[in-house]
Structures are given as C-alpha cells and as structure tokens.
C-alpha cells in the first residue's frame, strides 16, 4: 500500500465493526455436539416423535453419529432387480410369449427403452456393485443387445 493511502479507501484490511459472525453449527468437525450452542426450540424434534425401530436412544451428553450398514431389504437383491428389468425387454423382443395372448410380440422401441434403462442403471451404480453384480449386469446387457440387433436386422 502506498504512503498516504487510507485502508478504508482501498477496501483492504479495513475492519468493519458493525459485522459480527456467530458460529451456530451444532456439531464440531469431529461430530461432537458443541456445548455453547443452545438448543433451538423450533428445530428440536418433538417429544412425541416416533422412534425408528431398533434405534436405541443415546444419553443426552453422548450424541454421536450413528453408522448403520446399508443392507439390502430382506428377500430381494440386486440380481432380482436386474432380472425384473430384463424380463420386459425379452418380452418386447419376442423371446418369451406375451402373458395375455400367449403369443410372442415384437416391439423394438419398447425393447430399446428397457435396454437403455438397464444401461442407465449400470452407469448410475458404477462403483457401488460387487464384482458379481457388475458381471451379471454386463452379461445381461450384452445378451439383450445382441438379441436386439438380431431382431432389428430381421424386422427391417
């Protein structure tokens, strides 16, 4: 800064006494509850709030983040989802008979949409699947695409 310049004129290093910053975060960087933050009555959970099954109430002073495993719902798995999404594609490709008529029907646009949805699932789940799930999805997509190409070649 040059001599004779006032810091207020340049906008640098000028303390502004009218601004006060108050940290209102309820938790520290480590996830511990900060003691100096008062409980806001509007943001507090109602006392009659239903509890989550299997969740044990922690003592007031020992509030920490709960780490629960992300298990699949009981009775279903990712394989069932892949099969449920591949089944309509096979139906549209005429590989399996239509349940209402008992006859195979060809709907290439419907098959293409189902295959594209499975591909979108593959893209969105990338990095979150087991190697077996990834291989299964890749295999199902490959088979459906090959059948689509074969049907679209014979239909057109």
PDB file of C-alpha atoms in Angstrom, residues 1 5 21 52 60 72 75 77 89 92-93 103 116 123 130 132 145 156:
ATOM      1  CA  UNK A   1       0.000   0.000   0.000  1.00  0.00           C
ATOM      2  CA  UNK A   5      -3.481   5.798   1.214  1.00  0.00           C
ATOM      3  CA  UNK A  21     -20.080 -13.530  12.877  1.00  0.00           C
ATOM      4  CA  UNK A  52     -37.027 -45.661  14.422  1.00  0.00           C
ATOM      5  CA  UNK A  60     -28.128 -36.547  26.078  1.00  0.00           C
ATOM      6  CA  UNK A  72     -30.408 -54.720   1.049  1.00  0.00           C
ATOM      7  CA  UNK A  75     -35.930 -61.163   0.452  1.00  0.00           C
ATOM      8  CA  UNK A  77     -31.349 -58.417  -4.034  1.00  0.00           C
ATOM      9  CA  UNK A  89     -37.009 -56.469 -22.774  1.00  0.00           C
ATOM     10  CA  UNK A  92     -40.656 -56.922 -26.283  1.00  0.00           C
ATOM     11  CA  UNK A  93     -38.050 -58.822 -28.301  1.00  0.00           C
ATOM     12  CA  UNK A 103     -48.042 -65.284 -28.450  1.00  0.00           C
ATOM     13  CA  UNK A 116     -31.368 -48.261 -22.167  1.00  0.00           C
ATOM     14  CA  UNK A 123     -23.905 -46.165 -15.214  1.00  0.00           C
ATOM     15  CA  UNK A 130     -19.946 -56.207  -6.202  1.00  0.00           C
ATOM     16  CA  UNK A 132     -20.503 -60.493  -9.371  1.00  0.00           C
ATOM     17  CA  UNK A 145     -28.165 -56.002 -27.119  1.00  0.00           C
ATOM     18  CA  UNK A 156     -36.121 -54.182 -41.039  1.00  0.00           C
TER      19      UNK A 156
END
